[in-house]
Short mmCIF file of C-alpha atoms in Angstrom, two decimals:
data_model
loop_
_atom_site.label_atom_id
_atom_site.label_comp_id
_atom_site.label_asym_id
_atom_site.label_seq_id
_atom_site.Cartn_x
_atom_site.Cartn_y
_atom_site.Cartn_z
CA MET A 1449 115.06 -76.40 18.23
CA ARG A 1450 116.15 -73.91 20.82
CA PRO A 1451 118.20 -71.06 19.33
CA ASN A 1452 121.82 -70.84 20.42
CA THR A 1453 123.30 -67.58 21.56
CA HIS A 1454 125.11 -66.12 18.59
CA ALA A 1455 128.76 -65.10 18.38
CA ASN A 1456 128.40 -62.37 20.97
CA SER A 1457 128.72 -64.16 24.30
CA ARG A 1458 126.29 -61.71 25.93
CA GLY A 1459 123.55 -62.55 23.47
CA SER A 1460 123.26 -58.90 22.40
CA PHE A 1461 123.44 -57.42 18.91
CA ASP A 1462 125.19 -54.08 19.26
CA VAL A 1463 126.19 -53.88 15.59
CA LEU A 1464 122.67 -54.55 14.39
CA ASP A 1465 121.19 -52.24 17.01
CA PHE A 1466 123.41 -49.32 16.01
CA TYR A 1467 122.09 -49.42 12.46
CA ARG A 1468 118.68 -48.54 13.82
CA PHE A 1469 120.13 -45.11 14.59
CA GLY A 1470 121.73 -44.96 11.14
CA GLY A 1471 118.36 -45.67 9.56
CA ALA A 1472 116.64 -43.02 11.69
CA LEU A 1473 119.30 -40.51 10.61
CA ILE A 1474 118.62 -41.22 6.93
CA VAL A 1475 114.86 -40.90 7.46
CA ALA A 1476 115.35 -37.53 9.18
CA ILE A 1477 117.48 -36.22 6.31
CA GLU A 1478 114.85 -37.42 3.84
CA HIS A 1479 112.10 -35.58 5.72
CA PHE A 1480 114.20 -32.43 5.99
CA ILE A 1481 114.75 -32.46 2.22
CA ILE A 1482 111.11 -33.07 1.39
CA VAL A 1483 109.46 -30.78 3.95
CA TYR A 1484 111.87 -27.95 4.75
CA LEU A 1485 114.82 -27.53 2.40
CA PRO A 1486 114.46 -25.29 -0.68
CA VAL A 1487 115.28 -27.94 -3.26
CA SER A 1488 113.86 -28.81 -6.66
CA THR A 1489 110.93 -31.13 -7.17
CA ALA A 1490 113.31 -33.60 -8.80
CA THR A 1491 115.44 -33.67 -5.65
CA GLN A 1492 112.40 -34.22 -3.47
CA THR A 1493 111.27 -37.05 -5.74
CA ARG A 1494 114.71 -38.62 -5.49
CA ALA A 1495 114.67 -38.36 -1.69
CA LEU A 1496 111.33 -40.18 -1.61
CA LEU A 1497 113.06 -43.22 -3.09
CA VAL A 1498 114.48 -44.12 0.34
CA GLN A 1499 111.02 -45.04 1.64
CA PRO A 1500 111.75 -48.81 1.49
CA LEU A 1501 114.15 -48.17 4.38
CA MET A 1502 111.17 -48.66 6.70
CA GLY A 1503 111.40 -52.33 5.76
CA PHE A 1504 114.70 -52.47 7.63
CA PHE A 1505 113.07 -51.15 10.80
CA PHE A 1506 110.21 -53.64 10.60
CA ALA A 1507 112.54 -56.58 9.89
CA LEU A 1508 114.78 -55.51 12.75
CA SER A 1509 111.75 -55.35 15.06
CA GLY A 1510 110.73 -58.87 14.09
CA PHE A 1511 114.27 -60.06 14.80
CA VAL A 1512 114.47 -58.33 18.19
CA ILE A 1513 111.02 -59.44 19.34
CA MET A 1514 111.94 -63.04 18.48
CA HIS A 1515 115.23 -62.67 20.35
CA VAL A 1516 113.43 -61.59 23.50
CA TYR A 1517 110.11 -63.45 23.35
CA ASP A 1518 110.63 -66.56 21.21
CA ARG A 1519 110.51 -68.86 24.25
CA ARG A 1520 108.48 -66.57 26.50
CA MET A 1521 105.07 -66.60 24.85
CA ASN A 1522 103.35 -69.60 26.41
CA SER A 1523 100.17 -68.21 27.95
CA LEU A 1524 97.71 -65.34 27.90
CA GLY A 1525 99.53 -63.89 30.90
CA ASP A 1526 102.77 -63.90 28.94
CA TYR A 1527 101.03 -62.04 26.13
CA PHE A 1528 99.68 -59.35 28.45
CA ASP A 1529 103.10 -58.94 30.05
CA TYR A 1530 104.70 -58.69 26.61
CA MET A 1531 102.20 -56.05 25.40
CA GLN A 1532 102.61 -54.07 28.62
CA LYS A 1533 106.38 -53.95 28.09
CA ARG A 1534 106.01 -53.03 24.41
CA LEU A 1535 103.60 -50.19 25.20
CA ALA A 1536 105.83 -48.99 28.02
CA ARG A 1537 108.61 -48.70 25.46
CA ILE A 1538 106.77 -46.82 22.71
CA TYR A 1539 103.70 -45.13 24.20
CA PRO A 1540 105.00 -42.44 26.61
CA LEU A 1541 107.12 -40.69 24.00
CA HIS A 1542 104.40 -41.10 21.40
CA ILE A 1543 101.88 -39.36 23.65
CA ALA A 1544 104.39 -36.65 24.51
CA THR A 1545 105.10 -35.88 20.84
CA LEU A 1546 101.41 -36.06 20.02
CA GLY A 1547 100.72 -33.49 22.73
CA LEU A 1548 103.41 -31.19 21.33
CA ALA A 1549 101.99 -31.55 17.83
CA ILE A 1550 98.48 -30.73 19.04
CA LEU A 1551 99.73 -27.64 20.85
CA TRP A 1552 101.58 -26.51 17.74
CA GLY A 1553 98.48 -27.08 15.64
CA LEU A 1554 96.43 -24.90 17.97
CA VAL A 1555 98.79 -21.93 17.77
CA ALA A 1556 100.08 -22.19 14.19
CA ALA A 1557 98.34 -20.13 11.54
CA HIS A 1558 98.58 -22.97 9.03
CA SER A 1559 99.43 -26.48 10.14
CA TYR A 1560 98.92 -29.13 7.50
CA TRP A 1561 99.47 -31.93 10.00
CA PHE A 1562 96.83 -30.74 12.49
CA VAL A 1563 93.66 -32.78 11.84
CA PRO A 1564 91.32 -32.75 14.88
CA ASP A 1565 89.47 -35.87 13.73
CA ALA A 1566 92.75 -37.79 13.87
CA ILE A 1567 93.42 -37.20 17.58
CA ILE A 1568 91.59 -40.31 18.79
CA PRO A 1569 93.20 -42.65 16.22
CA ASN A 1570 96.59 -41.26 17.22
CA VAL A 1571 95.89 -41.74 20.92
CA LEU A 1572 94.81 -45.34 20.26
CA LEU A 1573 97.79 -46.01 17.96
CA LEU A 1574 95.44 -46.72 15.06
CA HIS A 1575 96.58 -43.96 12.72
CA ALA A 1576 98.33 -46.34 10.29
CA TRP A 1577 95.18 -48.49 10.00
CA ASN A 1578 93.47 -46.30 7.36
CA THR A 1579 91.61 -44.37 10.05
CA THR A 1580 92.82 -40.95 8.87
CA SER A 1581 92.82 -39.17 5.52
CA GLN A 1582 96.50 -38.16 5.62
CA LEU A 1583 99.61 -38.14 7.79
CA THR A 1584 98.85 -36.22 10.96
CA PHE A 1585 100.53 -34.55 13.95
CA ASP A 1586 103.96 -36.14 14.50
CA TYR A 1587 103.82 -37.60 11.01
CA PRO A 1588 106.70 -40.14 11.38
CA SER A 1589 104.69 -41.87 14.13
CA TRP A 1590 102.60 -43.73 11.56
CA SER A 1591 105.27 -46.42 11.76
CA VAL A 1592 104.76 -46.68 15.53
CA SER A 1593 101.12 -47.49 14.81
CA ALA A 1594 102.28 -50.10 12.29
CA GLU A 1595 104.65 -51.56 14.89
CA PHE A 1596 101.76 -51.74 17.35
CA PHE A 1597 99.79 -53.72 14.77
CA VAL A 1598 102.48 -56.39 14.32
CA TYR A 1599 103.13 -56.44 18.08
CA LEU A 1600 99.50 -57.39 18.60
CA LEU A 1601 99.76 -60.19 16.05
CA PHE A 1602 103.14 -61.52 17.18
CA PRO A 1603 101.71 -64.67 18.88
CA VAL A 1604 99.86 -65.56 15.68
CA PHE A 1605 103.00 -65.00 13.64
CA LEU A 1606 104.99 -67.08 16.14
CA VAL A 1607 102.65 -70.05 15.73
CA ALA A 1608 102.95 -69.76 11.95
CA VAL A 1609 106.76 -69.59 12.10
CA ASN A 1610 106.92 -72.59 14.44
CA ARG A 1611 104.63 -74.71 12.28
CA ALA A 1612 106.32 -73.73 9.03
CA GLY A 1613 109.68 -75.01 10.16
CA LEU A 1614 113.07 -73.45 9.73
CA TRP A 1615 113.07 -73.10 5.94
CA GLY A 1616 109.30 -72.81 5.55
CA ALA A 1617 109.36 -69.73 7.76
CA LEU A 1618 111.37 -67.96 5.07
CA LEU A 1619 108.44 -68.40 2.68
CA LEU A 1620 105.96 -66.73 5.04
CA PRO A 1621 107.09 -63.15 4.28
CA VAL A 1622 106.81 -63.85 0.55
CA LEU A 1623 103.41 -65.48 0.88
CA SER A 1624 102.15 -62.65 3.10
CA ILE A 1625 102.76 -60.19 0.28
CA ILE A 1626 99.98 -61.81 -1.76
CA PRO A 1627 97.02 -60.88 0.51
CA VAL A 1628 98.57 -57.51 1.36
CA ALA A 1629 99.02 -56.59 -2.31
CA TRP A 1630 95.52 -57.91 -3.06
CA VAL A 1631 93.92 -55.61 -0.46
CA PHE A 1632 95.71 -52.57 -1.86
CA HIS A 1633 94.78 -53.49 -5.42
CA VAL A 1634 91.11 -54.23 -4.74
CA TYR A 1635 90.53 -51.04 -2.75
CA GLY A 1636 92.49 -48.84 -5.15
CA PHE A 1637 95.24 -47.75 -2.76
CA ARG A 1638 98.70 -46.76 -3.88
CA SER A 1639 101.48 -49.35 -3.78
CA TRP A 1640 101.60 -51.19 -0.45
CA THR A 1641 105.38 -50.70 -0.31
CA ILE A 1642 104.98 -46.95 0.33
CA ALA A 1643 101.79 -46.97 2.44
CA THR A 1644 101.76 -44.90 5.63
CA TYR A 1645 98.43 -43.75 7.09
CA ASP A 1646 96.63 -45.77 4.38
CA PHE A 1647 97.09 -49.26 5.84
CA GLY A 1648 100.78 -48.84 6.52
CA CYS A 1649 100.14 -51.40 9.26
CA LEU A 1650 99.84 -54.07 6.54
CA ARG A 1651 103.06 -52.87 4.94
CA ALA A 1652 104.91 -53.89 8.11
CA VAL A 1653 103.77 -57.52 8.05
CA PRO A 1654 106.08 -59.08 5.40
CA SER A 1655 109.21 -57.41 6.78
CA PHE A 1656 108.32 -58.23 10.41
CA LEU A 1657 107.78 -61.88 9.46
CA ALA A 1658 111.08 -61.82 7.59
CA GLY A 1659 112.85 -60.58 10.72
CA MET A 1660 111.31 -63.39 12.76
CA ALA A 1661 112.36 -66.02 10.23
CA ILE A 1662 115.86 -64.56 9.95
CA TYR A 1663 116.28 -64.79 13.71
CA ARG A 1664 115.62 -68.53 13.56
CA LEU A 1665 117.93 -68.88 10.57
CA ALA A 1666 120.78 -67.00 12.23
CA MET A 1667 120.34 -68.55 15.66
CA VAL A 1668 119.68 -72.16 14.64
CA ARG A 1669 120.85 -73.11 11.16
CA PHE A 1670 123.79 -70.71 10.97
CA SER A 1671 124.49 -70.19 14.66
CA ASN A 1672 128.23 -70.65 14.11
CA LEU A 1673 128.47 -68.56 10.97
CA VAL A 1674 130.66 -65.48 11.28
CA VAL A 1675 130.16 -62.95 8.50
CA PRO A 1676 133.10 -60.58 7.85
CA GLY A 1677 132.31 -57.10 9.07
CA TRP A 1678 133.23 -55.58 5.72
CA ALA A 1679 130.53 -57.62 3.99
CA ALA A 1680 127.76 -56.62 6.40
CA HIS A 1681 128.76 -52.96 6.63
CA GLY A 1682 129.38 -52.81 2.90
CA LEU A 1683 125.86 -53.95 2.12
CA ALA A 1684 124.48 -51.51 4.71
CA VAL A 1685 126.23 -48.60 2.98
CA ALA A 1686 125.25 -49.87 -0.46
CA THR A 1687 121.52 -49.84 0.34
CA VAL A 1688 121.39 -46.03 0.12
CA PRO A 1689 122.65 -45.70 -3.48
CA MET A 1690 120.59 -48.77 -4.40
CA MET A 1691 117.41 -47.00 -3.27
CA LEU A 1692 118.39 -43.70 -4.88
CA LEU A 1693 119.10 -45.47 -8.16
CA GLY A 1694 115.57 -46.83 -8.17
CA VAL A 1695 115.97 -50.51 -7.29
CA PRO A 1696 112.36 -51.80 -7.01
CA ASN A 1697 110.88 -51.48 -3.53
CA VAL A 1698 110.05 -55.16 -3.17
CA VAL A 1699 113.64 -56.06 -4.06
CA MET A 1700 114.90 -53.58 -1.47
CA LEU A 1701 112.74 -55.22 1.20
CA GLY A 1702 114.55 -58.48 0.45
CA VAL A 1703 117.89 -56.68 0.59
CA PHE A 1704 117.08 -55.24 4.01
CA ALA A 1705 116.02 -58.65 5.28
CA ALA A 1706 119.36 -60.04 4.09
CA LEU A 1707 121.11 -57.10 5.76
CA VAL A 1708 119.58 -57.95 9.12
CA PHE A 1709 120.89 -61.50 8.74
CA LEU A 1710 124.40 -60.37 7.79
CA LEU A 1711 124.64 -57.78 10.56
CA ALA A 1712 123.47 -60.32 13.14
CA CYS A 1713 126.06 -62.82 11.94
CA ALA A 1714 128.76 -60.14 11.91
CA GLU A 1715 128.38 -59.53 15.65
CA PRO A 1716 131.83 -60.09 17.20
CA LYS A 1717 132.34 -62.64 19.96
CA GLN A 1718 133.72 -59.97 22.25
CA PRO A 1719 132.38 -56.41 22.69
CA GLY A 1720 133.86 -54.18 20.02
CA LEU A 1721 133.53 -50.65 18.68
CA PHE A 1722 129.74 -50.74 18.52
CA SER A 1723 129.61 -51.73 22.19
CA LYS A 1724 131.36 -48.52 23.27
CA PRO A 1725 129.27 -46.06 25.33
CA LEU A 1726 128.88 -43.52 22.51
CA PHE A 1727 127.59 -46.07 20.01
CA ARG A 1728 125.32 -47.66 22.60
CA ALA A 1729 123.92 -44.23 23.48
CA LEU A 1730 123.18 -43.55 19.81
CA ALA A 1731 121.58 -46.96 19.37
CA ASN A 1732 119.43 -46.50 22.47
CA CYS A 1733 118.22 -43.06 21.40
CA SER A 1734 117.20 -44.13 17.89
CA TYR A 1735 113.48 -44.29 18.71
CA GLY A 1736 113.59 -40.82 20.25
CA PHE A 1737 115.53 -39.52 17.27
CA TYR A 1738 112.89 -40.85 14.92
CA MET A 1739 110.04 -39.36 16.94
CA LEU A 1740 111.61 -35.96 17.62
CA HIS A 1741 113.34 -35.00 14.38
CA ALA A 1742 110.17 -33.52 12.84
CA PHE A 1743 109.85 -31.02 15.72
CA VAL A 1744 113.51 -30.04 15.62
CA GLY A 1745 113.29 -29.70 11.84
CA LEU A 1746 110.27 -27.41 12.20
CA ALA A 1747 112.09 -25.22 14.72
CA MET A 1748 115.56 -25.13 13.16
CA LEU A 1749 114.77 -25.24 9.45
CA HIS A 1750 111.52 -23.28 9.33
CA LEU A 1751 110.92 -21.10 12.38
CA VAL A 1752 114.50 -19.89 12.92
CA PRO A 1753 115.07 -18.80 9.29
CA THR A 1754 111.59 -17.23 9.15
CA TYR A 1755 111.82 -15.16 12.31
CA LEU A 1756 115.47 -14.17 11.78
CA HIS A 1757 114.78 -13.30 8.13
CA LEU A 1758 117.54 -15.56 6.90
CA GLY A 1759 117.96 -16.54 3.27
CA ASP A 1760 117.07 -19.97 1.92
CA ALA A 1761 120.69 -21.08 1.98
CA TRP A 1762 120.66 -20.94 5.78
CA ALA A 1763 118.32 -23.93 5.88
CA PHE A 1764 121.15 -26.07 4.52
CA VAL A 1765 123.58 -24.64 7.08
CA LEU A 1766 121.19 -25.50 9.90
CA VAL A 1767 120.73 -29.16 8.93
CA VAL A 1768 123.75 -30.41 10.88
CA PRO A 1769 122.89 -28.41 14.04
CA ALA A 1770 119.33 -29.75 13.73
CA LEU A 1771 120.59 -33.33 13.61
CA VAL A 1772 122.89 -32.73 16.58
CA MET A 1773 120.09 -31.14 18.58
CA THR A 1774 117.79 -34.04 17.73
CA THR A 1775 120.43 -36.48 18.95
CA VAL A 1776 120.86 -34.66 22.26
CA LEU A 1777 117.12 -34.45 22.87
CA SER A 1778 116.76 -38.11 21.92
CA ILE A 1779 119.36 -39.22 24.43
CA LEU A 1780 117.49 -37.26 27.10
CA SER A 1781 114.18 -38.78 25.99
CA TYR A 1782 115.65 -42.27 26.33
CA HIS A 1783 116.41 -41.62 29.98
CA TYR A 1784 113.13 -39.91 30.82
CA PHE A 1785 110.61 -41.61 28.52
#
């Protein structure tokens, strides 16, 4: 069955797309707390509980890729065109941030993230495929490597979704957890739900498949369903305390998959608040925000207080300016990269 265009007559998902920026903002705050802010170990441990949020990004990617390429993957030429467009979207900024990280590693007295042996895996976007011994360089970019992995496999996933049928496709993410969890168990890795450099690429598979299945569900079976905005936004807000309260990671992955569905079905028929220029600019810059926040955090929360001999409390004061600066740089990166 061919998907119908959802409630938004333009076939876009501005509400859903904006939450990509919201997720990137939460990830940045988490990293600032863990890496730069003078907080207790207990606070750092609590901040780490938001790691399942990456499942939202992967599910959203599966949804978006289906929206664009569901009916446009019919030949090898289509696949090459698709991969060219995907790389054009993610690779230039990745290489730019990798270059900055390498330069910083060469001049810094102590740079934990600078691992010369990891340069080639980073260049080839393989650094979430267990090719490095730790997070390296622009450490958030492990998820870009994981995205690259599921991008490569999208045609295979598409065949599986098509053959499974509308409701069977919803079982694929659940079934995919079995081999993923088995690999992590057999080889003695930590939980697959928090993997990054250590086969984080496999971590992306269940959520990406969930996003693909949810697209079919929202566009075919429930194409006329309109979810009240308060329900979708309410669940979006509730995911943060749910994670911080320790809801199991696997459960949170299901919650984020449901959130993608609700946000897609909450898209208004006519352009609304989230279609305004400011919100569209924030949505568009979300990838840049995610890739650049580590550098801004290093400069604003570490270098500035160190060289100006500021007290620890100043790191907290500088968080908001750091987030604003990251946003500005991200908007510029969207236009130039």
